[in-house]
């Protein structure tokens, strides 16, 4: 295996899973392949969530429909409409509570956070983003959460994407990081309020998920 002695001790490697750990900025840790051992369970649990709370294209306060389709699980779900961005206990489409966060989701997020140095991460919200070819997310900050002391953990599944990592000012030129199936990034501390986004998704076919990228974003919202 190509990883150094430290990672060799920390990870169990298999033929198609070569986890590695890299600090991309102060407070931001990239765990390549960390979600691979969970992929079957994650995808099965994802299908059950989407059956209860289907993906939908939400509208921004400015009136633009997002190219990314979204749903949520957990006790709080992120929503946007003409009245603003917020967390809501209920899915506005069904008026019912969002599906509970599956234990596979929670365990993976907590384990990844701990691996990245953020202990006791207990997310109450998981925003699930679906990118089809051409979908993108413009540079933004995540600041609808109550406590910026908690990290955010993001899990990439399916087609690869270019993640844009800016600075603390919108005008800072973003760096580009390819994120692939199974990669996890944990962001906290000085990285928590950095501007970030996703470049338009290139077309392709993923063996497990087809023509899409799914991103699970775990937050402590309340
Ligand atoms: C860096 N999602 O849902 S996840 C989002 O791939 C979002 O779907 C992107 O940005 C996606 O808000 C990127 C990575 C991410 C999430 C939150 C962050 C990076 C972050 C918060 C602070 C800094
Ligand atoms: Fe974000």
XYZ file of C-alpha atoms and ligand atoms in Angstrom:
246
model
C 0.000 0.000 0.000
C 1.202 3.490 -0.796
C 0.202 5.251 2.446
C 2.855 5.922 5.061
C 3.406 4.037 8.311
C 0.952 6.179 10.292
C -2.017 5.577 7.992
C -1.037 1.932 7.642
C -1.558 1.584 11.397
C -4.813 3.521 11.425
C -6.621 1.794 8.579
C -7.345 -1.691 7.477
C -6.771 -1.831 3.735
C -8.510 -4.085 1.231
C -7.987 -4.502 -2.533
C -10.428 -1.761 -3.586
C -10.393 0.401 -0.447
C -7.285 2.467 0.166
C -8.205 5.013 2.809
C -5.891 7.948 3.396
C -6.049 11.106 5.423
C -4.978 14.587 4.328
C -5.353 18.063 5.870
C -6.596 20.347 3.069
C -6.600 23.467 5.239
C -6.556 24.322 8.922
C -9.704 22.669 10.302
C -10.475 20.668 7.134
C -9.590 16.986 6.904
C -10.124 14.824 3.815
C -10.634 11.111 4.500
C -10.397 9.417 1.108
C -12.435 6.223 0.810
C -13.579 6.314 4.434
C -17.239 5.595 3.560
C -16.515 2.628 1.275
C -17.051 -0.024 3.968
C -20.490 1.539 4.634
C -21.618 1.967 1.015
C -24.153 -0.880 0.781
C -25.839 0.066 4.054
C -25.823 3.782 3.184
C -27.419 3.233 -0.213
C -30.110 0.894 1.181
C -30.923 3.412 3.930
C -30.923 6.241 1.368
C -33.564 4.454 -0.729
C -35.814 4.114 2.319
C -35.466 7.832 3.127
C -36.223 8.917 -0.433
C -39.353 6.710 -0.457
C -40.638 8.755 2.534
C -39.259 12.163 1.575
C -38.557 12.368 -2.180
C -35.842 14.566 -3.690
C -37.155 17.967 -4.738
C -35.710 21.134 -6.288
C -36.159 23.845 -3.675
C -36.451 27.557 -4.438
C -34.052 30.150 -3.029
C -35.306 33.325 -1.307
C -34.398 35.118 -4.559
C -36.819 32.896 -6.498
C -34.312 30.642 -8.291
C -34.905 26.900 -8.434
C -31.812 24.989 -7.310
C -30.188 22.599 -9.824
C -29.341 20.274 -6.922
C -32.317 18.214 -5.686
C -32.528 17.804 -1.900
C -34.118 15.897 0.918
C -33.235 15.419 4.606
C -33.195 12.972 7.455
C -32.793 13.596 11.159
C -34.742 15.693 13.639
C -34.028 18.885 11.690
C -33.996 19.354 7.914
C -32.560 22.254 5.920
C -35.123 23.956 3.699
C -35.319 27.023 1.498
C -38.267 28.807 -0.067
C -39.258 32.398 -0.900
C -39.339 33.213 2.816
C -35.725 32.189 3.495
C -33.291 29.456 4.563
C -33.972 27.583 7.815
C -34.086 24.240 9.605
C -37.536 22.673 10.008
C -38.610 19.561 11.951
C -41.105 18.743 9.218
C -40.896 18.159 5.490
C -42.912 21.021 3.981
C -44.089 18.721 1.144
C -45.753 16.190 3.463
C -46.054 18.264 6.660
C -44.664 15.172 8.452
C -41.385 14.902 10.394
C -38.319 14.153 8.257
C -37.334 10.450 8.281
C -35.176 9.553 11.277
C -31.426 9.501 10.784
C -30.426 5.856 10.143
C -27.858 4.503 12.589
C -25.498 3.765 9.671
C -25.501 7.483 8.800
C -24.982 8.613 12.389
C -22.214 6.095 13.131
C -20.316 6.933 9.957
C -20.512 10.683 10.615
C -19.413 10.334 14.235
C -16.549 7.959 13.340
C -15.321 10.203 10.532
C -15.464 13.283 12.755
C -13.493 11.501 15.483
C -10.920 10.335 12.933
C -10.539 13.969 11.843
C -10.068 15.096 15.452
C -13.615 16.284 16.243
C -14.757 14.197 19.176
C -18.379 13.642 20.271
C -19.948 14.906 17.047
C -23.699 14.245 17.375
C -25.439 15.483 14.195
C -29.185 16.132 14.351
C -29.507 16.987 10.648
C -28.439 15.303 7.428
C -29.032 17.235 4.212
C -28.992 14.892 1.229
C -27.998 16.530 -2.059
C -28.523 14.872 -5.458
C -26.477 16.153 -8.404
C -27.412 15.035 -11.896
C -25.137 15.981 -14.820
C -24.864 19.785 -15.025
C -26.064 20.430 -11.463
C -23.854 22.709 -9.381
C -23.749 24.577 -6.107
C -22.563 28.193 -6.154
C -20.104 29.500 -3.559
C -21.809 29.958 -0.182
C -21.276 29.705 3.567
C -23.215 27.333 5.823
C -24.456 29.602 8.582
C -28.007 28.525 9.371
C -26.805 26.356 12.264
C -26.974 27.512 15.875
C -23.463 26.550 16.986
C -20.503 27.070 14.627
C -18.366 25.212 17.202
C -19.649 21.902 15.826
C -18.020 20.570 12.643
C -19.765 19.580 9.398
C -19.116 16.161 7.903
C -19.712 15.591 4.199
C -19.890 12.175 2.487
C -19.596 11.881 -1.305
C -21.211 8.954 -3.134
C -21.582 8.135 -6.825
C -20.097 10.237 -9.649
C -17.002 12.339 -8.856
C -17.256 16.123 -8.527
C -14.930 19.102 -8.240
C -15.333 20.679 -4.828
C -14.557 24.413 -4.663
C -12.827 25.575 -1.515
C -12.714 29.347 -1.134
C -11.690 31.596 1.719
C -13.497 33.629 4.345
C -14.358 36.262 1.721
C -16.602 35.437 -1.252
C -14.007 37.040 -3.542
C -11.201 34.638 -2.463
C -10.232 32.490 -5.451
C -11.341 28.903 -4.736
C -9.019 25.902 -4.822
C -10.387 22.801 -6.576
C -10.476 19.333 -5.000
C -11.802 16.258 -6.758
C -14.178 14.340 -4.451
C -14.918 10.726 -5.323
C -17.265 7.981 -4.180
C -16.559 7.179 -0.539
C -14.602 10.346 0.256
C -15.462 12.215 3.449
C -14.472 15.736 4.459
C -14.787 17.049 8.014
C -14.778 20.844 8.425
C -14.562 22.678 11.697
C -12.769 25.352 13.654
C -11.265 27.982 11.336
C -12.660 26.182 8.238
C -16.264 26.190 9.405
C -17.323 29.446 7.715
C -15.290 29.148 4.544
C -17.051 29.808 1.213
C -17.448 26.588 -0.745
C -19.333 25.118 -3.683
C -19.431 22.386 -6.311
C -18.565 22.785 -10.033
C -21.159 21.572 -12.599
C -21.288 17.771 -12.478
C -19.739 16.015 -15.473
C -21.784 13.224 -17.017
C -20.815 9.635 -16.301
C -22.113 6.359 -14.974
C -21.349 5.080 -11.478
C -21.485 1.343 -10.829
C -23.669 1.672 -7.706
C -25.548 4.940 -8.250
C -25.773 5.496 -12.012
C -25.783 9.029 -13.446
C -25.727 10.994 -10.218
C -23.698 12.160 -7.270
C -25.166 12.023 -3.773
C -23.720 14.133 -0.968
C -24.674 13.585 2.650
C -23.958 16.675 4.768
C -24.158 16.105 8.501
C -24.666 19.087 10.787
C -25.537 19.958 14.329
C -28.317 22.413 13.500
C -29.832 23.073 16.936
C -16.937 23.709 4.047
N -22.746 20.743 -0.139
O -24.938 21.203 1.287
S -20.278 19.321 0.961
C -24.059 22.081 1.320
O -21.025 18.508 -2.166
C -22.840 21.882 0.519
O -23.121 18.861 -1.893
C -21.659 20.456 -1.031
O -22.024 22.740 0.486
C -21.949 19.166 -1.736
O -24.131 23.095 2.007
C -20.362 20.433 -0.358
C -18.899 19.991 1.739
C -19.050 21.091 2.717
C -20.172 21.240 3.468
C -20.211 22.210 4.419
C -19.132 23.053 4.635
C -18.003 21.912 2.901
C -18.023 22.894 3.865
C -19.124 24.039 5.630
C -18.027 24.833 5.823
C -16.943 24.680 5.016
Fe -22.430 24.173 2.057
